[in-house]
CSV table of N, CA and C in Angstrom, one decimal:
chain,number,residue,atom,x,y,z
E,96,MET,N,0.9,-1.4,-20.7
E,96,MET,CA,2.4,-0.9,-20.6
E,96,MET,C,3.0,-1.3,-21.9
E,97,ALA,N,2.7,-0.8,-23.1
E,97,ALA,CA,3.4,-0.9,-24.2
E,97,ALA,C,4.8,-0.3,-24.2
E,98,GLY,N,5.7,-1.3,-24.3
E,98,GLY,CA,7.2,-1.1,-24.7
E,98,GLY,C,7.6,-1.6,-23.5
E,99,MET,N,7.2,-1.6,-22.2
E,99,MET,CA,7.7,-1.9,-21.0
E,99,MET,C,8.1,-3.6,-21.1
E,100,ALA,N,9.5,-4.1,-21.2
E,100,ALA,CA,9.5,-5.3,-20.9
E,100,ALA,C,9.2,-6.0,-19.6
E,101,ARG,N,8.8,-7.3,-19.5
E,101,ARG,CA,8.6,-8.0,-18.3
E,101,ARG,C,9.5,-8.0,-17.4
E,102,ARG,N,10.8,-7.7,-17.3
E,102,ARG,CA,12.2,-7.3,-16.7
E,102,ARG,C,12.2,-6.3,-16.1
E,103,GLN,N,11.7,-5.6,-16.7
E,103,GLN,CA,11.8,-3.9,-16.3
E,103,GLN,C,10.6,-4.0,-15.3
E,104,ALA,N,9.5,-4.5,-15.7
E,104,ALA,CA,8.4,-4.2,-14.9
E,104,ALA,C,8.6,-5.3,-13.2
E,105,LEU,N,9.4,-5.8,-13.8
E,105,LEU,CA,9.5,-6.8,-12.0
E,105,LEU,C,10.5,-6.3,-11.7
E,106,LEU,N,11.6,-5.4,-12.1
E,106,LEU,CA,12.9,-4.6,-11.7
E,106,LEU,C,11.9,-3.3,-11.1
E,107,ILE,N,10.9,-2.9,-11.3
E,107,ILE,CA,10.1,-1.5,-10.7
E,107,ILE,C,9.7,-2.0,-9.5
E,108,VAL,N,8.7,-3.0,-9.8
E,108,VAL,CA,8.0,-3.8,-8.6
E,108,VAL,C,8.9,-4.1,-7.3
E,109,ALA,N,9.7,-4.9,-7.7
E,109,ALA,CA,10.5,-5.1,-6.5
E,109,ALA,C,11.5,-4.2,-5.9
E,110,ALA,N,12.0,-3.0,-6.9
E,110,ALA,CA,12.9,-2.3,-6.3
E,110,ALA,C,11.9,-1.2,-5.1
E,111,ILE,N,11.0,-1.2,-5.5
E,111,ILE,CA,9.8,-0.4,-4.7
E,111,ILE,C,9.2,-0.9,-3.7
E,112,ALA,N,9.2,-2.2,-3.8
E,112,ALA,CA,9.0,-3.1,-2.6
E,112,ALA,C,9.6,-3.3,-1.6
E,113,LEU,N,11.3,-3.2,-1.9
E,113,LEU,CA,12.3,-3.4,-1.2
E,113,LEU,C,12.4,-2.1,-0.3
E,114,LEU,N,12.3,-1.0,-1.2
E,114,LEU,CA,12.3,0.4,-0.2
E,114,LEU,C,11.4,0.2,0.5
E,115,VAL,N,10.1,0.3,0.2
E,115,VAL,CA,9.1,0.2,1.3
E,115,VAL,C,9.4,-0.3,2.8
E,116,LEU,N,9.4,-1.8,2.1
E,116,LEU,CA,10.0,-3.0,3.3
E,116,LEU,C,10.9,-2.5,4.0
E,117,LEU,N,12.1,-1.7,3.6
E,117,LEU,CA,13.1,-1.4,4.4
E,117,LEU,C,13.0,-0.1,5.4
E,118,LEU,N,12.2,0.9,4.6
E,118,LEU,CA,11.8,2.0,5.4
E,118,LEU,C,11.0,1.9,6.6
E,119,ASP,N,10.1,0.9,6.0
E,119,ASP,CA,8.9,0.4,6.9
E,119,ASP,C,9.6,-0.2,8.6
E,120,GLN,N,10.0,-1.1,8.1
E,120,GLN,CA,10.9,-1.9,8.9
E,120,GLN,C,11.9,-1.5,9.9
E,121,ALA,N,12.7,-0.1,9.4
E,121,ALA,CA,13.4,0.7,10.2
E,121,ALA,C,12.5,1.7,11.3
E,122,SER,N,11.3,2.1,10.4
E,122,SER,CA,10.4,3.2,11.5
E,122,SER,C,10.1,2.5,12.4
E,123,LYS,N,9.5,1.5,12.4
E,123,LYS,CA,8.8,0.6,13.5
E,123,LYS,C,9.9,0.2,14.1
E,124,THR,N,11.1,-0.1,14.1
E,124,THR,CA,12.1,-0.6,14.9
E,124,THR,C,12.2,0.7,15.8
E,125,TRP,N,12.4,1.8,15.4
E,125,TRP,CA,12.5,3.2,15.7
E,125,TRP,C,11.4,3.1,16.7
E,126,ALA,N,10.1,3.2,16.8
E,126,ALA,CA,9.1,3.3,17.3
E,126,ALA,C,9.4,2.5,18.3
E,127,ARG,N,9.4,1.5,18.0
E,127,ARG,CA,9.2,0.1,19.2
E,127,ARG,C,10.5,0.3,20.6
E,128,GLY,N,11.5,1.2,20.0
E,128,GLY,CA,12.9,1.4,20.9
E,128,GLY,C,12.4,2.8,21.5
E,129,ALA,N,11.8,4.0,20.8
E,129,ALA,CA,12.0,5.7,21.0
E,129,ALA,C,10.6,5.6,21.9
E,130,LEU,N,9.5,4.6,21.5
E,130,LEU,CA,8.2,5.5,22.1
E,130,LEU,C,7.8,4.4,23.4
E,131,THR,N,7.2,5.1,24.1
E,131,THR,CA,6.7,4.6,25.4
E,131,THR,C,5.1,4.5,25.2
E,132,PRO,N,4.8,2.9,25.3
E,132,PRO,CA,3.5,2.1,25.5
E,132,PRO,C,2.7,3.7,26.3
E,133,GLY,N,1.7,3.8,25.7
E,133,GLY,CA,0.4,4.7,26.7
E,133,GLY,C,1.0,6.4,26.5
E,134,HIS,N,2.0,6.7,25.8
E,134,HIS,CA,2.3,8.2,25.9
E,134,HIS,C,2.5,8.7,24.0
E,135,GLN,N,1.9,9.6,24.1
E,135,GLN,CA,2.4,10.1,23.0
E,135,GLN,C,3.3,11.5,22.6
E,136,VAL,N,4.0,11.5,21.7
E,136,VAL,CA,4.9,12.5,21.6
E,136,VAL,C,4.4,13.3,20.5
E,137,THR,N,4.7,14.5,20.7
E,137,THR,CA,3.7,15.6,19.6
E,137,THR,C,5.2,16.2,18.6
E,138,VAL,N,4.5,15.7,17.4
E,138,VAL,CA,5.3,16.4,16.4
E,138,VAL,C,5.3,17.6,15.8
E,139,LEU,N,3.7,17.5,15.4
E,139,LEU,CA,3.0,19.0,15.1
E,139,LEU,C,2.0,19.4,16.0
E,140,PRO,N,2.1,20.1,16.7
E,140,PRO,CA,1.0,20.5,17.6
E,140,PRO,C,-0.4,20.6,17.1
E,141,GLY,N,-1.6,20.0,17.2
E,141,GLY,CA,-2.5,19.7,16.7
E,141,GLY,C,-2.7,19.0,15.4
E,142,TRP,N,-1.9,18.5,14.9
E,142,TRP,CA,-2.1,17.8,13.9
E,142,TRP,C,-1.7,16.2,13.7
E,143,LEU,N,0.2,16.1,14.2
E,143,LEU,CA,0.6,14.8,13.7
E,143,LEU,C,1.1,14.5,15.4
E,144,TRP,N,1.0,13.6,15.8
E,144,TRP,CA,1.5,12.7,17.2
E,144,TRP,C,2.1,11.3,16.8
E,145,PHE,N,3.0,10.9,17.8
E,145,PHE,CA,3.6,9.5,17.4
E,145,PHE,C,3.1,9.0,19.1
E,146,ARG,N,2.7,7.8,18.7
E,146,ARG,CA,2.1,7.0,19.8
E,146,ARG,C,1.8,5.5,19.4
E,147,LEU,N,2.8,4.7,20.5
E,147,LEU,CA,2.9,3.6,20.1
E,147,LEU,C,1.5,2.9,20.4
E,148,ALA,N,1.6,1.3,19.2
E,148,ALA,CA,0.3,0.6,19.2
E,148,ALA,C,0.9,-0.2,18.5
E,149,SER,N,-0.6,-1.2,18.7
E,149,SER,CA,-0.2,-2.5,18.5
E,149,SER,C,-1.6,-3.4,18.0
E,150,ASN,N,-1.3,-3.6,17.0
E,150,ASN,CA,-2.8,-4.0,16.0
E,150,ASN,C,-2.6,-5.4,15.1
E,151,THR,N,-3.8,-6.3,15.7
E,151,THR,CA,-3.4,-7.6,15.5
E,151,THR,C,-4.6,-7.5,14.0
E,152,GLY,N,-5.3,-6.8,13.9
E,152,GLY,CA,-6.3,-7.1,13.1
E,152,GLY,C,-6.0,-5.9,11.6
E,153,ALA,N,-7.1,-5.7,11.0
E,153,ALA,CA,-6.9,-4.5,10.0
E,153,ALA,C,-7.0,-2.9,10.6
E,154,THR,N,-7.4,-2.2,9.3
E,154,THR,CA,-7.2,-0.6,9.7
E,154,THR,C,-8.7,-0.7,10.4
E,155,LEU,N,-8.9,0.5,11.1
E,155,LEU,CA,-9.8,1.0,12.0
E,155,LEU,C,-10.1,0.1,13.2
E,156,GLY,N,-9.6,-0.9,13.4
E,156,GLY,CA,-9.9,-2.0,14.3
E,156,GLY,C,-10.5,-2.8,14.0
E,157,LEU,N,-10.6,-3.1,12.6
E,157,LEU,CA,-11.6,-4.3,11.9
E,157,LEU,C,-11.0,-5.4,11.4
E,158,GLY,N,-11.3,-6.6,12.8
E,158,GLY,CA,-11.3,-7.8,12.7
E,158,GLY,C,-9.8,-8.5,13.9
E,159,THR,N,-9.8,-7.2,14.8
E,159,THR,CA,-8.9,-7.2,16.0
E,159,THR,C,-9.5,-8.7,16.3
E,160,GLY,N,-7.9,-9.2,16.5
E,160,GLY,CA,-7.4,-10.8,17.0
E,160,GLY,C,-7.6,-12.0,15.9
E,161,ASN,N,-7.3,-11.4,14.8
E,161,ASN,CA,-7.3,-12.2,13.6
E,161,ASN,C,-6.3,-12.0,13.3
E,162,ASN,N,-4.9,-12.0,13.5
E,162,ASN,CA,-3.7,-12.0,12.9
E,162,ASN,C,-3.3,-13.2,12.0
E,163,ALA,N,-3.6,-14.4,12.1
E,163,ALA,CA,-3.2,-15.2,11.2
E,163,ALA,C,-4.0,-14.8,9.8
E,164,LEU,N,-5.0,-15.0,10.1
E,164,LEU,CA,-6.4,-14.3,8.7
E,164,LEU,C,-5.7,-13.0,8.1
E,165,PHE,N,-5.4,-12.3,8.5
E,165,PHE,CA,-4.8,-11.2,7.6
E,165,PHE,C,-3.2,-11.3,7.6
E,166,ALA,N,-2.5,-12.6,7.9
E,166,ALA,CA,-1.5,-12.7,7.6
E,166,ALA,C,-1.6,-13.5,6.1
E,167,ALA,N,-2.6,-14.6,6.1
E,167,ALA,CA,-2.7,-15.1,5.3
E,167,ALA,C,-3.3,-14.2,3.7
E,168,LEU,N,-3.8,-12.8,4.1
E,168,LEU,CA,-4.7,-12.1,3.4
E,168,LEU,C,-3.4,-11.4,2.4
E,169,ALA,N,-2.4,-11.4,3.3
E,169,ALA,CA,-1.2,-10.5,2.4
E,169,ALA,C,-0.4,-11.1,1.8
E,170,LEU,N,-0.6,-12.8,2.4
E,170,LEU,CA,0.2,-13.6,1.0
E,170,LEU,C,-0.6,-13.6,-0.2
E,171,ILE,N,-2.1,-13.4,0.0
E,171,ILE,CA,-2.8,-13.9,-1.5
E,171,ILE,C,-2.6,-12.6,-2.4
E,172,ILE,N,-2.3,-11.2,-1.2
E,172,ILE,CA,-2.2,-10.2,-2.3
E,172,ILE,C,-1.0,-9.8,-3.2
E,173,LEU,N,0.3,-10.6,-1.8
E,173,LEU,CA,1.5,-10.6,-2.7
E,173,LEU,C,1.6,-11.5,-3.6
E,174,GLY,N,0.7,-13.1,-3.8
E,174,GLY,CA,0.8,-13.5,-5.3
E,174,GLY,C,-0.1,-13.1,-5.9
E,175,ALA,N,-1.2,-12.2,-6.1
E,175,ALA,CA,-2.0,-11.6,-7.0
E,175,ALA,C,-0.7,-10.4,-7.7
E,176,ILE,N,-0.3,-9.8,-6.9
E,176,ILE,CA,0.6,-8.9,-7.6
E,176,ILE,C,2.1,-9.3,-7.9
E,177,ALA,N,2.6,-10.7,-7.3
E,177,ALA,CA,3.4,-11.2,-8.7
E,177,ALA,C,2.9,-11.6,-10.0
E,178,VAL,N,1.8,-11.8,-10.1
E,178,VAL,CA,0.9,-12.1,-11.4
E,178,VAL,C,0.7,-11.2,-12.0
E,179,LEU,N,0.2,-10.2,-11.5
E,179,LEU,CA,0.1,-8.7,-12.6
E,179,LEU,C,1.5,-8.5,-12.9
E,180,ALA,N,2.6,-8.2,-11.9
E,180,ALA,CA,3.8,-7.9,-12.5
E,180,ALA,C,4.6,-9.0,-13.4
E,181,LEU,N,4.3,-10.0,-13.4
E,181,LEU,CA,4.7,-10.9,-14.6
E,181,LEU,C,4.2,-11.0,-15.5
E,182,ARG,N,2.8,-10.3,-15.4
E,182,ARG,CA,2.4,-9.9,-17.2
E,182,ARG,C,3.0,-9.2,-17.2
E,183,GLY,N,3.4,-8.1,-17.0
E,183,GLY,CA,4.1,-6.9,-17.2
E,183,GLY,C,2.9,-5.5,-18.1
E,184,ASN,N,2.1,-5.7,-17.9
E,184,ASN,CA,1.2,-4.8,-19.2
E,184,ASN,C,-0.1,-4.1,-18.3
E,185,VAL,N,0.4,-3.6,-16.9
E,185,VAL,CA,-0.6,-3.0,-16.1
E,185,VAL,C,-0.3,-1.8,-15.8
E,186,GLY,N,-0.9,-0.6,-16.6
E,186,GLY,CA,-0.7,0.7,-15.6
E,186,GLY,C,0.5,1.3,-16.1
E,187,GLY,N,1.4,0.6,-16.9
E,187,GLY,CA,2.9,1.4,-17.4
E,187,GLY,C,3.9,1.5,-16.0
E,188,ALA,N,4.6,2.2,-15.8
E,188,ALA,CA,5.9,2.1,-15.1
E,188,ALA,C,5.3,2.9,-13.5
E,189,LEU,N,4.0,3.6,-13.6
E,189,LEU,CA,3.6,4.3,-12.7
E,189,LEU,C,2.7,3.1,-11.6
E,190,GLY,N,1.8,2.2,-13.0
E,190,GLY,CA,1.0,1.0,-12.3
E,190,GLY,C,2.1,0.1,-11.4
E,191,MET,N,3.2,0.3,-12.2
E,191,MET,CA,4.2,-1.3,-11.2
E,191,MET,C,4.8,-0.6,-10.1
E,192,ALA,N,5.0,0.7,-9.8
E,192,ALA,CA,5.3,1.5,-9.0
E,192,ALA,C,4.3,1.6,-7.8
E,193,ALA,N,3.3,1.5,-8.0
E,193,ALA,CA,2.2,1.2,-7.1
E,193,ALA,C,2.4,0.2,-6.7
E,194,LEU,N,2.4,-1.3,-7.7
E,194,LEU,CA,2.4,-1.9,-6.9
E,194,LEU,C,3.3,-2.8,-5.8
E,195,GLY,N,4.1,-2.1,-6.2
E,195,GLY,CA,6.0,-2.2,-5.5
E,195,GLY,C,5.2,-1.6,-4.3
E,196,ALA,N,4.7,-0.5,-4.2
E,196,ALA,CA,4.3,0.3,-2.8
E,196,ALA,C,3.1,-0.6,-2.2
E,197,VAL,N,2.2,-1.4,-3.0
E,197,VAL,CA,1.3,-2.0,-2.1
E,197,VAL,C,2.2,-3.5,-1.7
E,198,ALA,N,2.9,-3.9,-2.3
E,198,ALA,CA,3.6,-5.0,-1.6
E,198,ALA,C,4.6,-4.6,-0.8
E,199,GLY,N,5.0,-3.6,-1.0
E,199,GLY,CA,6.2,-3.4,0.0
E,199,GLY,C,5.4,-3.2,1.5
E,200,GLY,N,4.1,-2.4,1.4
E,200,GLY,CA,3.6,-2.5,2.9
E,200,GLY,C,2.9,-3.5,3.4
E,201,ALA,N,2.7,-4.7,2.4
E,201,ALA,CA,2.0,-5.9,2.6
E,201,ALA,C,3.1,-6.5,3.4
E,202,LEU,N,4.1,-6.6,2.9
E,202,LEU,CA,5.5,-7.5,3.4
E,202,LEU,C,5.7,-7.0,4.5
E,203,GLY,N,5.5,-5.7,4.8
E,203,GLY,CA,6.0,-5.1,6.1
E,203,GLY,C,5.2,-5.4,7.3
E,204,ASN,N,3.8,-5.5,7.0
E,204,ASN,CA,2.9,-5.5,7.8
E,204,ASN,C,3.3,-7.1,7.9
E,205,LEU,N,3.5,-8.0,6.9
E,205,LEU,CA,3.5,-9.4,7.2
E,205,LEU,C,4.5,-9.7,8.3
E,206,VAL,N,6.0,-9.2,8.1
E,206,VAL,CA,7.0,-9.5,8.9
E,206,VAL,C,6.5,-9.5,10.3
E,207,ASP,N,6.0,-8.4,10.8
E,207,ASP,CA,5.5,-7.9,11.9
E,207,ASP,C,4.6,-9.1,12.8
E,208,ARG,N,3.5,-9.2,11.5
E,208,ARG,CA,2.6,-10.7,12.1
E,208,ARG,C,3.3,-11.4,12.6
E,209,VAL,N,4.2,-11.9,11.4
E,209,VAL,CA,5.1,-13.3,11.8
E,209,VAL,C,5.6,-13.2,12.6
E,210,ARG,N,6.4,-12.2,12.9
E,210,ARG,CA,8.0,-12.0,14.0
E,210,ARG,C,7.4,-11.4,15.5
E,211,LEU,N,5.9,-10.6,15.8
E,211,LEU,CA,5.7,-10.1,16.5
E,211,LEU,C,4.5,-10.5,16.7
E,212,GLY,N,3.5,-11.2,16.2
E,212,GLY,CA,2.1,-11.3,16.4
E,212,GLY,C,1.4,-10.3,16.1
E,213,SER,N,1.9,-9.2,16.1
E,213,SER,CA,0.7,-8.2,15.6
E,213,SER,C,1.7,-7.0,15.0
E,214,VAL,N,0.8,-6.2,14.1
E,214,VAL,CA,1.4,-4.8,13.5
E,214,VAL,C,1.6,-3.8,14.4
E,215,THR,N,2.7,-3.0,14.4
E,215,THR,CA,3.3,-1.9,14.9
E,215,THR,C,3.1,-0.7,14.4
E,216,ASP,N,1.9,0.0,15.1
E,216,ASP,CA,1.5,1.4,14.7
E,216,ASP,C,1.5,2.4,15.2
E,217,PHE,N,2.1,3.6,14.5
E,217,PHE,CA,2.8,4.7,15.6
E,217,PHE,C,2.6,6.1,15.0
E,218,ILE,N,1.9,6.3,14.3
E,218,ILE,CA,2.0,7.4,13.8
E,218,ILE,C,0.1,7.9,13.8
E,219,GLU,N,-0.1,8.9,14.2
E,219,GLU,CA,-1.3,9.8,14.4
E,219,GLU,C,-1.8,11.2,13.8
E,220,VAL,N,-2.5,10.7,13.3
E,220,VAL,CA,-3.0,12.6,12.4
E,220,VAL,C,-4.4,12.9,12.5
E,221,HIS,N,-4.5,14.1,12.8
E,221,HIS,CA,-5.5,15.0,12.9
E,221,HIS,C,-6.7,14.4,12.1
E,222,LEU,N,-7.7,14.2,12.4
E,222,LEU,CA,-8.8,13.9,11.6
E,222,LEU,C,-8.9,12.5,10.6
E,223,TRP,N,-7.8,11.5,10.8
E,223,TRP,CA,-7.7,10.2,10.4
E,223,TRP,C,-7.8,9.6,11.7
E,224,PRO,N,-9.1,8.6,11.1
E,224,PRO,CA,-9.1,7.9,12.2
E,224,PRO,C,-8.5,6.9,13.3
E,225,THR,N,-7.5,6.7,12.8
E,225,THR,CA,-7.0,5.5,13.3
E,225,THR,C,-5.4,5.8,13.4
E,226,ASP,N,-4.5,5.1,14.2
E,226,ASP,CA,-3.2,4.8,14.4
E,226,ASP,C,-2.7,3.9,13.0
E,227,PHE,N,-1.5,4.5,12.4
E,227,PHE,CA,-1.0,3.4,11.4
E,227,PHE,C,0.5,3.8,11.0
E,228,ASN,N,1.1,3.4,9.9
E,228,ASN,CA,2.6,3.1,10.3
E,228,ASN,C,2.7,3.2,8.3
E,229,LEU,N,4.3,3.3,8.4
E,229,LEU,CA,4.7,3.8,6.9
E,229,LEU,C,4.1,2.5,6.1
E,230,ALA,N,4.1,1.4,6.3
E,230,ALA,CA,3.2,0.2,5.4
E,230,ALA,C,2.1,0.4,4.9
E,231,ASP,N,1.0,0.7,6.2
E,231,ASP,CA,-0.5,1.1,5.7
E,231,ASP,C,-0.5,2.5,4.9
E,232,ALA,N,0.4,3.3,5.0
E,232,ALA,CA,0.6,4.7,4.2
E,232,ALA,C,1.0,4.4,2.8
E,233,ALA,N,2.3,3.4,2.5
E,233,ALA,CA,2.2,2.7,1.5
E,233,ALA,C,1.2,2.1,0.6
E,234,ILE,N,0.6,1.2,1.3
E,234,ILE,CA,-0.6,0.5,0.6
E,234,ILE,C,-1.6,1.5,0.5
E,235,ARG,N,-2.1,2.2,0.9
E,235,ARG,CA,-3.1,3.4,0.4
E,235,ARG,C,-2.6,3.9,-0.6
E,236,LEU,N,-1.5,4.9,-0.3
E,236,LEU,CA,-1.0,5.6,-1.9
E,236,LEU,C,-0.8,4.6,-3.1
E,237,GLY,N,-0.1,3.2,-3.0
E,237,GLY,CA,0.2,2.7,-3.5
E,237,GLY,C,-1.5,2.0,-4.3
E,238,VAL,N,-2.7,1.7,-3.7
E,238,VAL,CA,-3.9,1.5,-4.2
E,238,VAL,C,-4.5,2.8,-5.1
E,239,VAL,N,-4.5,3.8,-4.8
E,239,VAL,CA,-4.7,5.2,-5.0
E,239,VAL,C,-4.1,5.1,-6.7
E,240,LEU,N,-2.4,5.3,-6.4
E,240,LEU,CA,-1.9,5.2,-7.6
E,240,LEU,C,-1.9,4.2,-8.7
E,241,PHE,N,-2.2,2.9,-8.0
E,241,PHE,CA,-2.3,2.0,-9.2
E,241,PHE,C,-4.0,2.4,-10.2
E,242,LEU,N,-5.0,3.1,-9.1
E,242,LEU,CA,-6.5,2.8,-10.0
E,242,LEU,C,-6.3,4.5,-10.8
E,243,LEU,N,-5.3,5.0,-10.5
E,243,LEU,CA,-4.8,6.3,-11.4
E,243,LEU,C,-4.1,6.0,-12.7
E,244,ALA,N,-3.1,5.1,-12.2
E,244,ALA,CA,-2.7,4.2,-13.3
E,244,ALA,C,-3.0,3.5,-14.6
E,245,LEU,N,-4.0,2.8,-14.3
E,245,LEU,CA,-5.3,2.3,-14.9
E,245,LEU,C,-6.3,3.4,-15.6
E,246,LEU,N,-6.8,4.2,-14.9
E,246,LEU,CA,-7.5,5.3,-15.5
E,246,LEU,C,-6.8,6.1,-16.7
E,247,LEU,N,-5.7,6.0,-16.3
E,247,LEU,CA,-4.7,6.9,-17.5
E,247,LEU,C,-4.6,6.0,-19.0
E,248,ASP,N,-4.0,4.7,-18.2
E,248,ASP,CA,-3.9,3.6,-19.4
E,248,ASP,C,-5.2,3.7,-20.0
E,249,TRP,N,-6.4,3.6,-19.3
E,249,TRP,CA,-7.7,3.2,-20.4
E,249,TRP,C,-7.8,4.3,-21.2
E,250,THR,N,-7.5,5.7,-20.7
E,250,THR,CA,-8.2,7.1,-21.5
E,250,THR,C,-7.1,7.1,-22.8
E,251,ARG,N,-5.7,6.6,-22.4
E,251,ARG,CA,-4.8,6.8,-23.9
E,251,ARG,C,-4.8,5.5,-25.0
E,252,ARG,N,-6.1,4.5,-24.4
E,252,ARG,CA,-6.0,3.3,-25.5
E,252,ARG,C,-7.0,3.8,-26.6
E,253,PRO,N,-6.6,3.5,-27.8
E,253,PRO,CA,-7.5,4.2,-28.9
E,253,PRO,C,-8.8,3.3,-28.9
E,254,ARG,N,-9.7,4.5,-29.5
E,254,ARG,CA,-11.5,3.9,-29.3
E,254,ARG,C,-11.4,3.0,-30.7
E,255,ARG,N,-12.7,1.9,-30.5
E,255,ARG,CA,-12.8,1.7,-31.5
E,255,ARG,C,-14.6,2.2,-32.0
E,256,ALA,N,-14.1,2.7,-33.2
E,256,ALA,CA,-15.0,3.7,-33.9
E,256,ALA,C,-16.9,2.6,-33.3
E,257,THR,N,-17.6,3.5,-33.4
E,257,THR,CA,-19.1,3.0,-33.0
E,257,THR,C,-19.9,2.9,-33.9
E,258,LEU,N,-20.8,2.2,-34.1
E,258,LEU,CA,-22.2,2.4,-35.4
E,258,LEU,C,-23.3,3.1,-34.8
E,259,SER,N,-23.9,3.9,-35.3
E,259,SER,CA,-25.2,4.6,-35.0
E,259,SER,C,-25.9,3.5,-35.3
E,260,PRO,N,-27.3,3.4,-34.2
E,260,PRO,CA,-28.0,2.2,-34.2
E,260,PRO,C,-28.9,2.2,-35.6
E,261,GLY,N,-29.1,0.8,-36.1
E,261,GLY,CA,-29.7,0.6,-37.4
E,261,GLY,C,-28.5,0.5,-38.7
E,262,ARG,N,-27.8,0.8,-38.1
E,262,ARG,CA,-26.3,0.8,-39.5
E,262,ARG,C,-25.8,-0.7,-39.2
E,263,LYS,N,-25.4,-0.7,-40.4
E,263,LYS,CA,-24.7,-2.2,-40.6
E,263,LYS,C,-23.2,-2.0,-40.9
E,264,PRO,N,-22.5,-2.9,-40.4
E,264,PRO,CA,-20.7,-2.3,-40.8
E,264,PRO,C,-20.5,-2.6,-42.5
């Protein structure tokens, strides 16, 4: 992230994380108030439904009943993101925005785990194996964008000349 100041990197991560957190919590508040457990609302016939669900595990129902473990994992992830953001040299502005999306999603689900004892899921998409929420979507998108930012950063780095076998410098 040549040229990006640490302060700017932190600002990008914090702003995106806060935006994701607010949108996630607002959407979950809406879902808990507007949707009835056990009933689904069709948004796009055959493709998108809203259905209220509660999740004490991770994606795909993995680790169900381990709410405290996943809360602790979220704190570890948030700490790792803070370290990367403080270093201020990971993947440029795209990398920092991606880390902000992951942090905001982790915070959104952590708030649910602490406040409600489980994560509120309510989005169901055709051919996607499980219900999810905006925090989950932000985490997935953030990871993909972070990997893309790292790849772009790696491809833009100047290469050192390599010597052919048998040649000495």
